[in-house]
Short mmCIF file of C-alpha atoms in Angstrom, two decimals:
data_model
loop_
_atom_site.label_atom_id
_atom_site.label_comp_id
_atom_site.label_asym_id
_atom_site.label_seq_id
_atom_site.Cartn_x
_atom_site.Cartn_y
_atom_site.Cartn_z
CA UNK X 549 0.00 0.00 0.00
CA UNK X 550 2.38 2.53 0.84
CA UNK X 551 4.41 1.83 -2.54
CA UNK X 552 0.95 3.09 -3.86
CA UNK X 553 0.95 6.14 -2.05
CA UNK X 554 4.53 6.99 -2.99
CA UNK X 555 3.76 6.39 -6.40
CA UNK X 556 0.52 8.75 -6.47
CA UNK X 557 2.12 11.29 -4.47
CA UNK X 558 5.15 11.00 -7.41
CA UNK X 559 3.01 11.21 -10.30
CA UNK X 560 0.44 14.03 -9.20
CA UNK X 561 3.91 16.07 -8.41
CA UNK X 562 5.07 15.17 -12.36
CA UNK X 563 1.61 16.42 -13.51
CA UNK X 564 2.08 19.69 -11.60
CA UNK X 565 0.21 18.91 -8.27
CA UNK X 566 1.23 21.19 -5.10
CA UNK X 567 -1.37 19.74 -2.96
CA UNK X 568 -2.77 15.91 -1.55
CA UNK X 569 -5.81 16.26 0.38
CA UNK X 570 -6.29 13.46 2.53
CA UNK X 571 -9.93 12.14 3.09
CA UNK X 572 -10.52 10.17 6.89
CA UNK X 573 -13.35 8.69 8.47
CA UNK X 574 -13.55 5.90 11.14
CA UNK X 575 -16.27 4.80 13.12
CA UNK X 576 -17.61 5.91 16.83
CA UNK X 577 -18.05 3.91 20.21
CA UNK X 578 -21.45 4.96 21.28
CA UNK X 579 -20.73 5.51 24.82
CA UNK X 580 -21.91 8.84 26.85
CA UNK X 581 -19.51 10.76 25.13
CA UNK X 582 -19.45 9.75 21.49
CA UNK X 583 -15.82 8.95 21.01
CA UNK X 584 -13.86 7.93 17.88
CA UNK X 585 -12.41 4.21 17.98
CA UNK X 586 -8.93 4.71 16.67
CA UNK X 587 -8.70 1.34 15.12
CA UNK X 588 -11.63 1.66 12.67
CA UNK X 589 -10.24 4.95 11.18
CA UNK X 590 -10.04 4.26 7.47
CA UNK X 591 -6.35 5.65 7.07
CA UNK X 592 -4.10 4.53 10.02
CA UNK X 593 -1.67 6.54 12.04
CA UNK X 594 1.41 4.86 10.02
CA UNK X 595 -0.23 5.53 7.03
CA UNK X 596 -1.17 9.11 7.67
CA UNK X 597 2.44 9.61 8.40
CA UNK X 598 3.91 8.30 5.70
CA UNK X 599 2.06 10.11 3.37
CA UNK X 600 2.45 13.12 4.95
CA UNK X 601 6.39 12.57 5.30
CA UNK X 602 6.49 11.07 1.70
CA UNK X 603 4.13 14.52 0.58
CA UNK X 604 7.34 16.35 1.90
CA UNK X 605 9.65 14.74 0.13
CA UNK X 606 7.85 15.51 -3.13
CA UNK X 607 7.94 19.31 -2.17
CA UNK X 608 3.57 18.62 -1.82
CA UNK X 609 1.09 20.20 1.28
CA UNK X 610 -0.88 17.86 2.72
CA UNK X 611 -4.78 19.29 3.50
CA UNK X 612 -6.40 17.13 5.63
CA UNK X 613 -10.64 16.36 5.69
CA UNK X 614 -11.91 14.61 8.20
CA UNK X 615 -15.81 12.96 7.16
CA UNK X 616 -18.58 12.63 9.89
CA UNK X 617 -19.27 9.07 9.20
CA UNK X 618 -22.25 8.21 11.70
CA UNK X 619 -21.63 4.05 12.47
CA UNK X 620 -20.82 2.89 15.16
CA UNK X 621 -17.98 0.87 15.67
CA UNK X 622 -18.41 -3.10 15.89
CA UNK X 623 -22.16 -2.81 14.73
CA UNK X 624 -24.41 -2.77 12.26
CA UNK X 625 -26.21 0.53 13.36
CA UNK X 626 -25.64 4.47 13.03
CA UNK X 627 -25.47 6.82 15.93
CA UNK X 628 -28.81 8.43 15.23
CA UNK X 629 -30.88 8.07 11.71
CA UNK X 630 -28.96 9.45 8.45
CA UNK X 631 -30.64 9.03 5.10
CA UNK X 632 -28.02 11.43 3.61
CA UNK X 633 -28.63 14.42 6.14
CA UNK X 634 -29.14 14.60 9.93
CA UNK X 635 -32.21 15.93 11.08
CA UNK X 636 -31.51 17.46 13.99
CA UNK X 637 -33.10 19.46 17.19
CA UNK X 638 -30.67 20.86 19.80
CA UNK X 639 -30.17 17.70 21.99
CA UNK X 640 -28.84 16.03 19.07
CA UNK X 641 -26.97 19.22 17.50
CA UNK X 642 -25.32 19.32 20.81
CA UNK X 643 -24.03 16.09 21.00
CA UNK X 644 -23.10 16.14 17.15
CA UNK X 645 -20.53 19.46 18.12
CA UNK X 646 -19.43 18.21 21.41
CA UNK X 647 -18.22 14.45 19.38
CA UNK X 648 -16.71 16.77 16.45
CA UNK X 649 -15.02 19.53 18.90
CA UNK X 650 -13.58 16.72 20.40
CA UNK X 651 -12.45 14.95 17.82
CA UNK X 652 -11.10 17.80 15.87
CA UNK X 653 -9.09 19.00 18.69
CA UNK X 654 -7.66 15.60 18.69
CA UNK X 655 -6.67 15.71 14.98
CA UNK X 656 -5.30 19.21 14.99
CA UNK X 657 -2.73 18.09 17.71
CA UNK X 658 -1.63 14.89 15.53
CA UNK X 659 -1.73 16.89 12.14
CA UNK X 660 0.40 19.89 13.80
CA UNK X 661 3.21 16.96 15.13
CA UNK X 662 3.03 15.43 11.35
CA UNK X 663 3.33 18.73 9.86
CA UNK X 664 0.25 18.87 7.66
CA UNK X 665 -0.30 21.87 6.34
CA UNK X 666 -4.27 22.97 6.08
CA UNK X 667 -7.17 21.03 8.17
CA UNK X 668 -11.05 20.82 7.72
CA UNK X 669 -12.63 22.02 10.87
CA UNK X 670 -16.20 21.09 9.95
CA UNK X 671 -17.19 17.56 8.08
CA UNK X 672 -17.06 16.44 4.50
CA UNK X 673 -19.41 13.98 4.50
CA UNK X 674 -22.80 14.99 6.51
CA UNK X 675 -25.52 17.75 5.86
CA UNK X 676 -27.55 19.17 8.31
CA UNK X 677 -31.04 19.60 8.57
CA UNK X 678 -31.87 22.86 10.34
CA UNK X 679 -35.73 22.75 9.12
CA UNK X 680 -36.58 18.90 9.04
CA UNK X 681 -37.28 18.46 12.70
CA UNK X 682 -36.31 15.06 14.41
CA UNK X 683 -38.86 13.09 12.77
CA UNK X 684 -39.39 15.10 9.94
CA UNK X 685 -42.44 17.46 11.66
CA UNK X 686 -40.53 20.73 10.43
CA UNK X 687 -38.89 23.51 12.80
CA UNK X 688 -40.24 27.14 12.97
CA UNK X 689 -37.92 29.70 11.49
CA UNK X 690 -37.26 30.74 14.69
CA UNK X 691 -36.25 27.19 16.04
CA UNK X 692 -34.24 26.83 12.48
CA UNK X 693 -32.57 30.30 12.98
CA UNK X 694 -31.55 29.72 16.70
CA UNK X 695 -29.95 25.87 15.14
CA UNK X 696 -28.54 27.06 12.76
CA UNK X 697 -26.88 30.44 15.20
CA UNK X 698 -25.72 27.53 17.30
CA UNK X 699 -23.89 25.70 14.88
CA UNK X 700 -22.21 28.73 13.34
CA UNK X 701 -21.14 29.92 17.30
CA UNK X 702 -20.26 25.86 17.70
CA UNK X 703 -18.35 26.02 14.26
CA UNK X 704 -16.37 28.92 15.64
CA UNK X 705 -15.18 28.02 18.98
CA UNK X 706 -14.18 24.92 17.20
CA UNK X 707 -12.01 26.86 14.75
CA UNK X 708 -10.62 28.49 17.62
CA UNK X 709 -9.72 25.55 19.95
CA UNK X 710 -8.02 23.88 16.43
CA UNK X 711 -6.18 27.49 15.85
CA UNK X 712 -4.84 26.37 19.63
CA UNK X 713 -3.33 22.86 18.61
CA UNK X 714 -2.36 23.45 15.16
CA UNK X 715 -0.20 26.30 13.17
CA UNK X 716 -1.49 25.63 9.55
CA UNK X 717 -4.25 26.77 7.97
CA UNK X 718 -7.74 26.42 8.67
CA UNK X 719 -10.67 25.91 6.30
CA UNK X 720 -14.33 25.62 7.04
CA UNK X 721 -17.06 24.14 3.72
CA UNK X 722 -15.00 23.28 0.75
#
């Protein structure tokens, strides 16, 4: 596998490439505090490093994207229902931030020891809801607006704790 990477990393630099953005995703342990389980992530640690050392050598940035992927570890069932977006209220909002504040705080301290140079503070992979209501019964504007207020104040203290951890730059919605 990591032959592959090298080679990728080699020819994307022969075709002009300055950047590799690296896509992640592993699966959570549904405990209290939704937590990721290391050993499900899709790209190891090793592996993360070794692109990001082998990036180097090839004179390439390494972005990294980490994807909101809702399973949960060992099982056959999702942290709450996804058909392609989250519905959400703010019980559920809430615990979506705290899992991704926590998790992204994580990765900004790894990605700033492996030198990457950019991170994703939000998700790549899930859309949220504002409007839909838990079970699909609709939100007011006014319960939308103060959602959707919440994530963008969530969104920003995340930004900051990563800014905290992790000298690179920081993007939010690519």
């Amino acid at each position: 596998v990591r032959l592959m990477y090298r080679e990728t990393l080699r020819r994307l630099k022969a075709h002009g490439a300055t950047t590799a953005t690296i896509y992640n995703f592993g699966y959570w342990n549904d405990d209290t505090a939704w937590e990721i389980d290391q050993s499900t992530n899709h790209i190891s640690e090793a592996d993360l490093a070794f692109i990001t050392s082998t990036a180097k050598e090839f004179e390439m940035n390494v972005h990294y994207a980490w994807q909101f992927n809702v399973r949960v570890a060992g099982e056959q069932r999702l942290l709450f229902p996804f058909d392609g977006s989250a519905k959400v209220d703010m019980p559920l909002l809430e615990k979506i931030m705290d899992a991704h504040e926590g998790h992204m705080l994580w990765e900004a301290k790894r990605l700033e020891t492996l030198g990457v140079a950019a991170i994703s503070a939000d998700w790549s992979a899930m859309w949220l809801c504002f409007s839909c209501g838990i079970d699909n019964q609709g939100h007011s504007q006014e319960e939308t607006d103060v959602l959707k207020d919440f994530y963008m104040q969530r969104m920003g203290e995340i930004v900051s704790g990563i800014r905290q951890q992790f000298s690179g730059k920081i993007y939010v919605g690519e």
